[in-house]
C-alpha cells in the first residue's frame, strides 16, 4: 500500500507531482510519502491493540531525521544499533525510555552513552557483551533491563544475506545454550535485570509460519526460564515483515497478529516489535533522470543519474525494484537501467520493458524507502542525494543534496608530505 500514483502519465506522491519536486531539488532525489509511512505504523499499532506492545521502529531502514521524527510524533519507539542511531533517535524526539539497543558489537563507549541516556533495554548477543554492560552499568551505579537475543534456528526463507535466525548466522545465542546463559547472567551479573527475550529471524519475510515456529520454541524457553526463577516480562519479536516489491503477497499486520498472538498471549509478556521495511519501504521512491540512452549490439542501456551509491540493493542483493516513468512516455523498449558508476554491478534493473526513453526523462525506482538512503555512500565521490518528505499537497526538502565541500569535510592535506 502506498500513495504514489500515476495520473495521466505523471507520477504523483500524495498531492504533489514528483517531477515538480525534481525541478526544484534536481535528481537523484529520494521522495517519501508521509501518509504512507504513518498509515503503516498505525496499521501495525492497531493490529496489536489487544495486547500491551511497543513498536520500536528500526532506524537502520531509514534514519533520516524527518522520518524518525514523524514516527516519534505518532508514538513510536526506536530499535537502534549504534551510537549514531542513538543520537539520531533522541534528536528526532524519541524518548530514551522507548529505545531498545541491539547489535552484536556494541563498544564500551556506545554502551556508556546509552546507559547515561537511560535507554529502555539492551538486546544482548553474547556473554562477553553482557559482562561488559554489567561492568559499565556498575561503574555508573545503574541497573539496566536487558533481553538476550536468542537464535531459534529457524529458516525464514529469505535472501541468505538477510536471514538471521539460523544457527550458522552470527546473531544471538543458540537456543540450546540459552537457558544456562540466562541463568548465569541472572545470578552473576548484578547490574542487569534479565527481563526479556529477543528474536529477529530475518528480513523481507512474507510467510508468517517461520515466526510461529520460532515463537513456539521461545515460548517453551520462557516457561523454563520462569521455572528457574527469572522474571521474564517482555518479548521482543524483532522486525522482518515483508513488503511488495514485485509480485510478493506478504501477510498484512492483521494476519501477522492473528497468527502470532495466540502463541504470545498466554505468556503474559509485553510485546516489543522492531519493524523497519514494513513502515518505510513502500513509502519512498528514488527519482532519477535519464542521462543517455545507449543502443548496444545485443542490449540497450538506459544510463541514469542515480548510481549504486544512492541505492545499493539491486547490486548487493540482486533485489528487484519496479522502475516506472514519472512523466508521460509512449512506445516500447527493452533495456538495462544502469548508473554512471565504474562497476558492472551498478544497475537498477535488467531487461526491463519500458516506454521508449530518451535523455531527460524522469524515472522512479519504486519501494526505495527502506535501506535506500540509509545504505547510500559517496563511492566515486558522488554526493549523497537530497531527500524530500511529502505531506498532502506540500513538500519539504528534509535533506539537502551534499555539496562538493561536504565530500572533503574533515580531510586535510598534510604539509611537507
Ligand atoms: N531488528 C533487528 C535486530 C534487525 O537486525 C533488523 C534488520 C530489524 C529489526 C528490521 O528489519 P525489517 O523490519 O526492516 O526487515 N539491508 C537489507 C536488510 C537488512 C536487515 C537487517 N536487520 C535490505 O536492504 O534488504
GROMACS .gro file of C-alpha atoms and ligand atoms in nm:
model
  442
    1UNK     CA    1   0.000   0.000   0.000
    2UNK     CA    2   0.130   0.346  -0.085
    3UNK     CA    3   0.033   0.690  -0.206
    4UNK     CA    4   0.237   0.705  -0.525
    5UNK     CA    5   0.005   0.704  -0.822
    6UNK     CA    6   0.020   0.763  -1.197
    7UNK     CA    7  -0.236   1.016  -1.319
    8UNK     CA    8  -0.245   1.098  -1.689
    9UNK     CA    9   0.109   0.970  -1.725
   10UNK     CA   10   0.252   1.176  -1.437
   11UNK     CA   11   0.369   1.015  -1.114
   12UNK     CA   12   0.220   1.183  -0.809
   13UNK     CA   13   0.318   1.143  -0.446
   14UNK     CA   14   0.005   1.225  -0.247
   15UNK     CA   15  -0.093   1.569  -0.380
   16UNK     CA   16   0.240   1.660  -0.540
   17UNK     CA   17   0.370   1.581  -0.887
   18UNK     CA   18   0.709   1.416  -0.839
   19UNK     CA   19   0.858   1.591  -1.143
   20UNK     CA   20   0.782   1.926  -0.981
   21UNK     CA   21   0.994   1.819  -0.685
   22UNK     CA   22   1.277   1.715  -0.916
   23UNK     CA   23   1.268   2.053  -1.087
   24UNK     CA   24   1.332   2.218  -0.753
   25UNK     CA   25   1.584   1.976  -0.600
   26UNK     CA   26   1.746   1.820  -0.904
   27UNK     CA   27   1.799   1.445  -0.930
   28UNK     CA   28   1.863   1.191  -0.796
   29UNK     CA   29   1.625   1.259  -0.509
   30UNK     CA   30   1.452   1.037  -0.257
   31UNK     CA   31   1.084   1.124  -0.218
   32UNK     CA   32   0.884   0.997   0.081
   33UNK     CA   33   0.511   0.991   0.141
   34UNK     CA   34   0.426   1.084   0.498
   35UNK     CA   35   0.077   0.940   0.473
   36UNK     CA   36   0.213   0.602   0.361
   37UNK     CA   37   0.453   0.562   0.649
   38UNK     CA   38   0.206   0.693   0.905
   39UNK     CA   39  -0.064   0.452   0.786
   40UNK     CA   40   0.178   0.161   0.800
   41UNK     CA   41   0.273   0.249   1.156
   42UNK     CA   42  -0.089   0.291   1.261
   43UNK     CA   43  -0.195  -0.035   1.094
   44UNK     CA   44   0.064  -0.224   1.290
   45UNK     CA   45  -0.033  -0.047   1.611
   46UNK     CA   46  -0.399  -0.127   1.552
   47UNK     CA   47  -0.332  -0.493   1.468
   48UNK     CA   48  -0.168  -0.544   1.808
   49UNK     CA   49  -0.403  -0.323   2.007
   50UNK     CA   50  -0.535  -0.621   2.202
   51UNK     CA   51  -0.200  -0.672   2.369
   52UNK     CA   52   0.043  -0.447   2.554
   53UNK     CA   53   0.302  -0.354   2.293
   54UNK     CA   54   0.564  -0.104   2.181
   55UNK     CA   55   0.661  -0.053   1.818
   56UNK     CA   56   1.031   0.028   1.810
   57UNK     CA   57   1.092   0.150   1.455
   58UNK     CA   58   1.417   0.006   1.326
   59UNK     CA   59   1.629   0.309   1.238
   60UNK     CA   60   1.863   0.114   1.013
   61UNK     CA   61   1.590   0.101   0.747
   62UNK     CA   62   1.585   0.479   0.717
   63UNK     CA   63   1.730   0.700   0.985
   64UNK     CA   64   1.659   1.034   0.821
   65UNK     CA   65   1.556   1.281   1.086
   66UNK     CA   66   1.224   1.373   0.922
   67UNK     CA   67   1.120   1.008   0.900
   68UNK     CA   68   1.219   0.923   1.255
   69UNK     CA   69   1.063   1.248   1.381
   70UNK     CA   70   0.735   1.173   1.203
   71UNK     CA   71   0.720   0.833   1.369
   72UNK     CA   72   0.816   0.979   1.707
   73UNK     CA   73   0.512   1.206   1.683
   74UNK     CA   74   0.292   0.901   1.628
   75UNK     CA   75   0.428   0.745   1.946
   76UNK     CA   76   0.690   0.508   1.807
   77UNK     CA   77   0.993   0.390   1.996
   78UNK     CA   78   1.321   0.302   1.828
   79UNK     CA   79   1.539   0.000   1.764
   80UNK     CA   80   1.898   0.120   1.737
   81UNK     CA   81   2.229  -0.049   1.665
   82UNK     CA   82   2.492   0.221   1.714
   83UNK     CA   83   2.583   0.536   1.899
   84UNK     CA   84   2.495   0.725   1.583
   85UNK     CA   85   2.144   0.582   1.576
   86UNK     CA   86   2.107   0.665   1.946
   87UNK     CA   87   2.197   1.025   1.867
   88UNK     CA   88   1.953   1.041   1.577
   89UNK     CA   89   1.665   0.876   1.763
   90UNK     CA   90   1.697   1.115   2.058
   91UNK     CA   91   1.745   1.417   1.837
   92UNK     CA   92   1.434   1.326   1.636
   93UNK     CA   93   1.229   1.317   1.955
   94UNK     CA   94   1.209   0.951   2.055
   95UNK     CA   95   1.220   0.930   2.436
   96UNK     CA   96   1.512   0.725   2.572
   97UNK     CA   97   1.260   0.512   2.761
   98UNK     CA   98   1.125   0.385   2.427
   99UNK     CA   99   1.464   0.292   2.279
  100UNK     CA  100   1.594  -0.064   2.260
  101UNK     CA  101   1.958  -0.113   2.174
  102UNK     CA  102   2.059  -0.418   1.963
  103UNK     CA  103   2.369  -0.520   1.767
  104UNK     CA  104   2.648  -0.775   1.801
  105UNK     CA  105   2.935  -0.534   1.857
  106UNK     CA  106   2.839  -0.250   2.090
  107UNK     CA  107   3.157  -0.075   2.203
  108UNK     CA  108   3.219   0.032   2.566
  109UNK     CA  109   3.175   0.397   2.462
  110UNK     CA  110   2.841   0.322   2.296
  111UNK     CA  111   2.722   0.122   2.597
  112UNK     CA  112   2.815   0.402   2.835
  113UNK     CA  113   2.637   0.666   2.625
  114UNK     CA  114   2.321   0.455   2.606
  115UNK     CA  115   2.327   0.391   2.982
  116UNK     CA  116   2.374   0.759   3.057
  117UNK     CA  117   2.080   0.849   2.833
  118UNK     CA  118   1.866   0.584   3.002
  119UNK     CA  119   1.762   0.358   2.714
  120UNK     CA  120   1.479   0.117   2.795
  121UNK     CA  121   1.666  -0.201   2.726
  122UNK     CA  122   1.973  -0.364   2.575
  123UNK     CA  123   1.930  -0.663   2.347
  124UNK     CA  124   2.241  -0.864   2.429
  125UNK     CA  125   2.402  -1.102   2.181
  126UNK     CA  126   2.674  -1.277   2.383
  127UNK     CA  127   2.804  -1.340   2.735
  128UNK     CA  128   3.111  -1.115   2.690
  129UNK     CA  129   2.876  -0.833   2.588
  130UNK     CA  130   2.657  -0.899   2.895
  131UNK     CA  131   2.968  -0.881   3.115
  132UNK     CA  132   3.070  -0.552   2.952
  133UNK     CA  133   2.727  -0.395   3.004
  134UNK     CA  134   2.722  -0.521   3.364
  135UNK     CA  135   3.066  -0.371   3.431
  136UNK     CA  136   2.984  -0.033   3.278
  137UNK     CA  137   2.644  -0.017   3.448
  138UNK     CA  138   2.820  -0.088   3.778
  139UNK     CA  139   3.065   0.195   3.718
  140UNK     CA  140   2.771   0.430   3.658
  141UNK     CA  141   2.580   0.283   3.957
  142UNK     CA  142   2.290   0.183   3.736
  143UNK     CA  143   2.083  -0.130   3.697
  144UNK     CA  144   1.954  -0.188   3.347
  145UNK     CA  145   1.686  -0.404   3.187
  146UNK     CA  146   1.821  -0.647   2.933
  147UNK     CA  147   1.697  -0.911   2.693
  148UNK     CA  148   1.913  -1.180   2.544
  149UNK     CA  149   1.876  -1.231   2.173
  150UNK     CA  150   1.810  -1.596   2.115
  151UNK     CA  151   1.883  -1.762   1.785
  152UNK     CA  152   1.589  -2.002   1.743
  153UNK     CA  153   1.742  -2.187   1.445
  154UNK     CA  154   1.455  -2.146   1.202
  155UNK     CA  155   1.479  -2.072   0.833
  156UNK     CA  156   1.285  -1.759   0.738
  157UNK     CA  157   1.312  -1.843   0.366
  158UNK     CA  158   1.452  -1.510   0.262
  159UNK     CA  159   1.772  -1.386   0.094
  160UNK     CA  160   2.078  -1.551   0.252
  161UNK     CA  161   2.226  -1.209   0.338
  162UNK     CA  162   1.922  -1.111   0.542
  163UNK     CA  163   1.830  -1.435   0.712
  164UNK     CA  164   1.949  -1.412   1.070
  165UNK     CA  165   1.780  -1.679   1.278
  166UNK     CA  166   1.967  -1.989   1.167
  167UNK     CA  167   2.235  -2.141   1.384
  168UNK     CA  168   2.510  -2.067   1.132
  169UNK     CA  169   2.431  -1.693   1.145
  170UNK     CA  170   2.641  -1.473   1.373
  171UNK     CA  171   2.338  -1.341   1.561
  172UNK     CA  172   2.207  -1.423   1.904
  173UNK     CA  173   2.261  -1.708   2.144
  174UNK     CA  174   2.197  -2.061   2.029
  175UNK     CA  175   1.863  -2.171   2.169
  176UNK     CA  176   2.016  -2.484   2.318
  177UNK     CA  177   2.267  -2.282   2.519
  178UNK     CA  178   2.025  -2.004   2.612
  179UNK     CA  179   1.879  -2.147   2.934
  180UNK     CA  180   2.215  -2.184   3.110
  181UNK     CA  181   2.336  -1.850   2.988
  182UNK     CA  182   2.026  -1.664   3.107
  183UNK     CA  183   2.054  -1.830   3.447
  184UNK     CA  184   2.424  -1.750   3.475
  185UNK     CA  185   2.367  -1.385   3.382
  186UNK     CA  186   2.073  -1.359   3.623
  187UNK     CA  187   2.279  -1.498   3.911
  188UNK     CA  188   2.616  -1.337   3.848
  189UNK     CA  189   2.563  -1.007   3.671
  190UNK     CA  190   2.404  -0.798   3.942
  191UNK     CA  191   2.368  -0.475   3.749
  192UNK     CA  192   2.146  -0.641   3.488
  193UNK     CA  193   1.775  -0.714   3.523
  194UNK     CA  194   1.733  -1.008   3.288
  195UNK     CA  195   1.371  -0.947   3.199
  196UNK     CA  196   1.341  -1.006   2.825
  197UNK     CA  197   1.386  -1.242   2.535
  198UNK     CA  198   1.461  -1.107   2.189
  199UNK     CA  199   1.450  -1.271   1.847
  200UNK     CA  200   1.489  -1.141   1.494
  201UNK     CA  201   1.479  -1.415   1.233
  202UNK     CA  202   1.538  -1.222   0.913
  203UNK     CA  203   1.406  -0.953   0.685
  204UNK     CA  204   1.158  -0.934   0.395
  205UNK     CA  205   0.971  -1.235   0.536
  206UNK     CA  206   0.645  -1.293   0.354
  207UNK     CA  207   0.525  -1.608   0.529
  208UNK     CA  208   0.439  -1.599   0.897
  209UNK     CA  209   0.500  -1.970   0.962
  210UNK     CA  210   0.868  -1.911   1.042
  211UNK     CA  211   0.771  -1.662   1.315
  212UNK     CA  212   0.525  -1.911   1.461
  213UNK     CA  213   0.788  -2.188   1.461
  214UNK     CA  214   1.038  -1.958   1.630
  215UNK     CA  215   0.786  -1.831   1.884
  216UNK     CA  216   0.681  -2.182   1.986
  217UNK     CA  217   1.044  -2.256   2.067
  218UNK     CA  218   1.076  -1.926   2.254
  219UNK     CA  219   0.758  -1.985   2.447
  220UNK     CA  220   0.899  -2.315   2.575
  221UNK     CA  221   1.220  -2.137   2.671
  222UNK     CA  222   1.034  -1.862   2.860
  223UNK     CA  223   0.849  -2.125   3.063
  224UNK     CA  224   1.179  -2.289   3.157
  225UNK     CA  225   1.333  -1.954   3.247
  226UNK     CA  226   1.043  -1.874   3.475
  227UNK     CA  227   1.072  -2.218   3.627
  228UNK     CA  228   1.434  -2.131   3.708
  229UNK     CA  229   1.325  -1.813   3.887
  230UNK     CA  230   1.373  -1.549   3.617
  231UNK     CA  231   1.104  -1.285   3.590
  232UNK     CA  232   1.063  -1.261   3.213
  233UNK     CA  233   0.825  -0.974   3.141
  234UNK     CA  234   0.897  -0.877   2.779
  235UNK     CA  235   0.928  -1.050   2.446
  236UNK     CA  236   1.082  -0.868   2.151
  237UNK     CA  237   0.998  -1.036   1.820
  238UNK     CA  238   1.227  -0.818   1.604
  239UNK     CA  239   1.131  -0.691   1.262
  240UNK     CA  240   1.123  -0.861   0.926
  241UNK     CA  241   0.771  -0.828   0.792
  242UNK     CA  242   0.797  -0.823   0.413
  243UNK     CA  243   0.656  -0.579   0.158
  244UNK     CA  244   0.560  -0.586  -0.208
  245UNK     CA  245   0.849  -0.513  -0.446
  246UNK     CA  246   0.706  -0.701  -0.745
  247UNK     CA  247   0.459  -0.988  -0.706
  248UNK     CA  248   0.503  -1.091  -0.343
  249UNK     CA  249   0.194  -1.131  -0.130
  250UNK     CA  250   0.315  -1.064   0.222
  251UNK     CA  251   0.098  -1.107   0.528
  252UNK     CA  252  -0.077  -0.793   0.649
  253UNK     CA  253  -0.019  -0.677   1.008
  254UNK     CA  254  -0.367  -0.807   1.096
  255UNK     CA  255  -0.286  -1.153   0.958
  256UNK     CA  256   0.053  -1.141   1.129
  257UNK     CA  257  -0.111  -1.057   1.463
  258UNK     CA  258  -0.379  -1.320   1.418
  259UNK     CA  259  -0.119  -1.594   1.371
  260UNK     CA  260   0.133  -1.499   1.636
  261UNK     CA  261  -0.079  -1.359   1.919
  262UNK     CA  262  -0.223  -1.699   2.016
  263UNK     CA  263   0.135  -1.809   2.093
  264UNK     CA  264   0.230  -1.485   2.269
  265UNK     CA  265  -0.084  -1.405   2.470
  266UNK     CA  266  -0.065  -1.700   2.712
  267UNK     CA  267   0.285  -1.589   2.811
  268UNK     CA  268   0.155  -1.265   2.962
  269UNK     CA  269   0.453  -1.066   2.838
  270UNK     CA  270   0.461  -0.715   2.700
  271UNK     CA  271   0.543  -0.727   2.333
  272UNK     CA  272   0.813  -0.527   2.151
  273UNK     CA  273   0.835  -0.516   1.772
  274UNK     CA  274   1.111  -0.371   1.552
  275UNK     CA  275   0.967  -0.316   1.205
  276UNK     CA  276   1.173  -0.116   0.957
  277UNK     CA  277   1.099  -0.208   0.598
  278UNK     CA  278   0.727  -0.258   0.660
  279UNK     CA  279   0.692   0.101   0.772
  280UNK     CA  280   0.908   0.287   0.523
  281UNK     CA  281   0.982   0.051   0.232
  282UNK     CA  282   0.689   0.140   0.010
  283UNK     CA  283   0.680   0.496   0.143
  284UNK     CA  284   0.978   0.607  -0.064
  285UNK     CA  285   1.100   0.625  -0.422
  286UNK     CA  286   1.427   0.724  -0.581
  287UNK     CA  287   1.361   0.969  -0.862
  288UNK     CA  288   1.630   0.984  -1.127
  289UNK     CA  289   1.677   1.132  -1.474
  290UNK     CA  290   1.796   0.963  -1.790
  291UNK     CA  291   2.136   1.095  -1.896
  292UNK     CA  292   2.184   0.887  -2.210
  293UNK     CA  293   2.021   0.602  -2.397
  294UNK     CA  294   2.286   0.377  -2.543
  295UNK     CA  295   2.181   0.122  -2.800
  296UNK     CA  296   2.422  -0.171  -2.796
  297UNK     CA  297   2.454  -0.470  -3.026
  298UNK     CA  298   2.268  -0.707  -2.801
  299UNK     CA  299   2.126  -0.475  -2.538
  300UNK     CA  300   2.001  -0.126  -2.479
  301UNK     CA  301   2.125   0.065  -2.178
  302UNK     CA  302   1.939   0.347  -2.015
  303UNK     CA  303   2.200   0.538  -1.819
  304UNK     CA  304   2.051   0.738  -1.534
  305UNK     CA  305   2.196   0.995  -1.295
  306UNK     CA  306   2.147   0.778  -0.984
  307UNK     CA  307   2.400   0.508  -0.907
  308UNK     CA  308   2.461   0.210  -0.681
  309UNK     CA  309   2.600   0.456  -0.426
  310UNK     CA  310   2.247   0.602  -0.392
  311UNK     CA  311   2.059   0.269  -0.382
  312UNK     CA  312   2.271  -0.042  -0.348
  313UNK     CA  313   2.001  -0.307  -0.306
  314UNK     CA  314   1.993  -0.428  -0.670
  315UNK     CA  315   2.375  -0.453  -0.681
  316UNK     CA  316   2.417  -0.611  -0.339
  317UNK     CA  317   2.120  -0.846  -0.317
  318UNK     CA  318   2.005  -0.866  -0.676
  319UNK     CA  319   1.693  -0.704  -0.533
  320UNK     CA  320   1.404  -0.623  -0.764
  321UNK     CA  321   1.267  -0.268  -0.767
  322UNK     CA  322   0.997  -0.169  -1.008
  323UNK     CA  323   1.105   0.113  -1.239
  324UNK     CA  324   0.846   0.339  -1.399
  325UNK     CA  325   0.845   0.665  -1.593
  326UNK     CA  326   0.744   0.965  -1.382
  327UNK     CA  327   0.615   1.161  -1.681
  328UNK     CA  328   0.415   1.065  -1.992
  329UNK     CA  329   0.603   0.841  -2.234
  330UNK     CA  330   0.499   0.625  -2.525
  331UNK     CA  331   0.645   0.345  -2.738
  332UNK     CA  332   0.826   0.043  -2.601
  333UNK     CA  333   1.183  -0.062  -2.541
  334UNK     CA  334   1.373  -0.329  -2.354
  335UNK     CA  335   1.678  -0.214  -2.163
  336UNK     CA  336   1.904  -0.240  -1.862
  337UNK     CA  337   1.866   0.061  -1.637
  338UNK     CA  338   2.215   0.142  -1.514
  339UNK     CA  339   2.401   0.411  -1.323
  340UNK     CA  340   2.717   0.606  -1.405
  341UNK     CA  341   2.949   0.423  -1.166
  342UNK     CA  342   3.251   0.231  -1.288
  343UNK     CA  343   3.125  -0.114  -1.191
  344UNK     CA  344   2.925  -0.368  -1.388
  345UNK     CA  345   2.718  -0.420  -1.073
  346UNK     CA  346   2.589  -0.064  -1.098
  347UNK     CA  347   2.238  -0.135  -1.218
  348UNK     CA  348   1.880  -0.083  -1.103
  349UNK     CA  349   1.705  -0.325  -1.334
  350UNK     CA  350   1.792  -0.567  -1.612
  351UNK     CA  351   1.598  -0.645  -1.930
  352UNK     CA  352   1.312  -0.423  -1.830
  353UNK     CA  353   1.036  -0.339  -2.071
  354UNK     CA  354   0.967   0.032  -2.057
  355UNK     CA  355   0.829   0.300  -2.287
  356UNK     CA  356   1.085   0.436  -2.535
  357UNK     CA  357   1.308   0.651  -2.321
  358UNK     CA  358   1.527   0.941  -2.410
  359UNK     CA  359   1.757   1.180  -2.229
  360UNK     CA  360   1.598   1.396  -1.959
  361UNK     CA  361   1.307   1.160  -1.900
  362UNK     CA  362   1.240   1.112  -1.527
  363UNK     CA  363   1.221   0.758  -1.392
  364UNK     CA  364   1.113   0.639  -1.049
  365UNK     CA  365   1.274   0.344  -0.876
  366UNK     CA  366   0.988   0.229  -0.655
  367UNK     CA  367   0.983   0.092  -0.298
  368UNK     CA  368   1.315   0.251  -0.214
  369UNK     CA  369   1.221   0.394   0.125
  370UNK     CA  370   1.390   0.121   0.329
  371UNK     CA  371   1.763   0.050   0.308
  372UNK     CA  372   1.791   0.313   0.035
  373UNK     CA  373   1.936   0.636   0.168
  374UNK     CA  374   2.050   0.463   0.487
  375UNK     CA  375   2.286   0.244   0.282
  376UNK     CA  376   2.397   0.522   0.047
  377UNK     CA  377   2.766   0.603   0.016
  378UNK     CA  378   2.995   0.851  -0.151
  379UNK     CA  379   3.153   0.594  -0.383
  380UNK     CA  380   3.301   0.752  -0.694
  381UNK     CA  381   3.298   1.077  -0.491
  382UNK     CA  382   2.933   1.120  -0.563
  383UNK     CA  383   2.732   1.347  -0.341
  384UNK     CA  384   2.455   1.181  -0.144
  385UNK     CA  385   2.116   1.273  -0.286
  386UNK     CA  386   1.856   1.512  -0.148
  387UNK     CA  387   1.554   1.382   0.042
  388UNK     CA  388   1.203   1.521   0.028
  389UNK     CA  389   0.905   1.447   0.251
  390UNK     CA  390   0.560   1.497   0.101
  391UNK     CA  391   0.257   1.558   0.320
  392UNK     CA  392  -0.070   1.623   0.136
  393UNK     CA  393  -0.002   1.883  -0.131
  394UNK     CA  394   0.309   2.021   0.039
  395UNK     CA  395   0.664   1.902   0.015
  396UNK     CA  396   0.966   1.967   0.233
  397UNK     CA  397   1.331   1.926   0.142
  398UNK     CA  398   1.434   1.739   0.456
  399UNK     CA  399   1.794   1.688   0.349
  400UNK     CA  400   1.983   1.897   0.101
  401UNK     CA  401   2.192   1.729  -0.162
  402UNK     CA  402   2.551   1.712  -0.041
  403UNK     CA  403   2.791   1.970  -0.174
  404UNK     CA  404   3.142   1.906  -0.304
  405UNK     CA  405   3.271   2.070   0.016
  406UNK     CA  406   3.076   1.809   0.214
  407UNK     CA  407   3.270   1.541   0.029
  408UNK     CA  408   3.602   1.664   0.167
  409UNK     CA  409   3.478   1.762   0.514
  410UNK     CA  410   3.720   1.665   0.787
  411UNK     CA  411   4.001   1.584   0.544
  412UNK     CA  412   4.333   1.760   0.524
  413UNK     CA  413   4.639   1.763   0.309
  414UNK     CA  414   4.936   1.730   0.546
  415UNK     CA  415   5.207   1.987   0.488
  416UNK     CA  416   5.553   1.867   0.387
  417UNK     CA  417   5.426   1.538   0.253
  418LIG     N1  418   1.562  -0.579   1.429
  418LIG     C1  419   1.684  -0.631   1.408
  418LIG     C2  420   1.758  -0.689   1.520
  418LIG     C3  421   1.737  -0.631   1.277
  418LIG     O1  422   1.856  -0.683   1.255
  418LIG     C4  423   1.662  -0.575   1.171
  418LIG     C5  424   1.714  -0.572   1.035
  418LIG     C6  425   1.536  -0.519   1.200
  418LIG     C7  426   1.487  -0.524   1.330
  418LIG     C8  427   1.448  -0.456   1.095
  418LIG     O2  428   1.411  -0.549   0.998
  418LIG     P1  429   1.299  -0.513   0.887
  418LIG     O3  430   1.169  -0.498   0.957
  418LIG     O4  431   1.341  -0.387   0.821
  418LIG     O5  432   1.303  -0.629   0.796
  418LIG     N2  433   1.975  -0.416   0.401
  418LIG     C9  434   1.886  -0.528   0.383
  418LIG    C10  435   1.806  -0.556   0.509
  418LIG    C11  436   1.891  -0.581   0.631
  418LIG    C12  437   1.811  -0.604   0.756
  418LIG    C13  438   1.897  -0.607   0.877
  418LIG     N3  439   1.829  -0.619   1.002
  418LIG    C14  440   1.795  -0.500   0.264
  418LIG     O6  441   1.811  -0.397   0.201
  418LIG     O7  442   1.713  -0.584   0.230
   0.00000   0.00000   0.00000
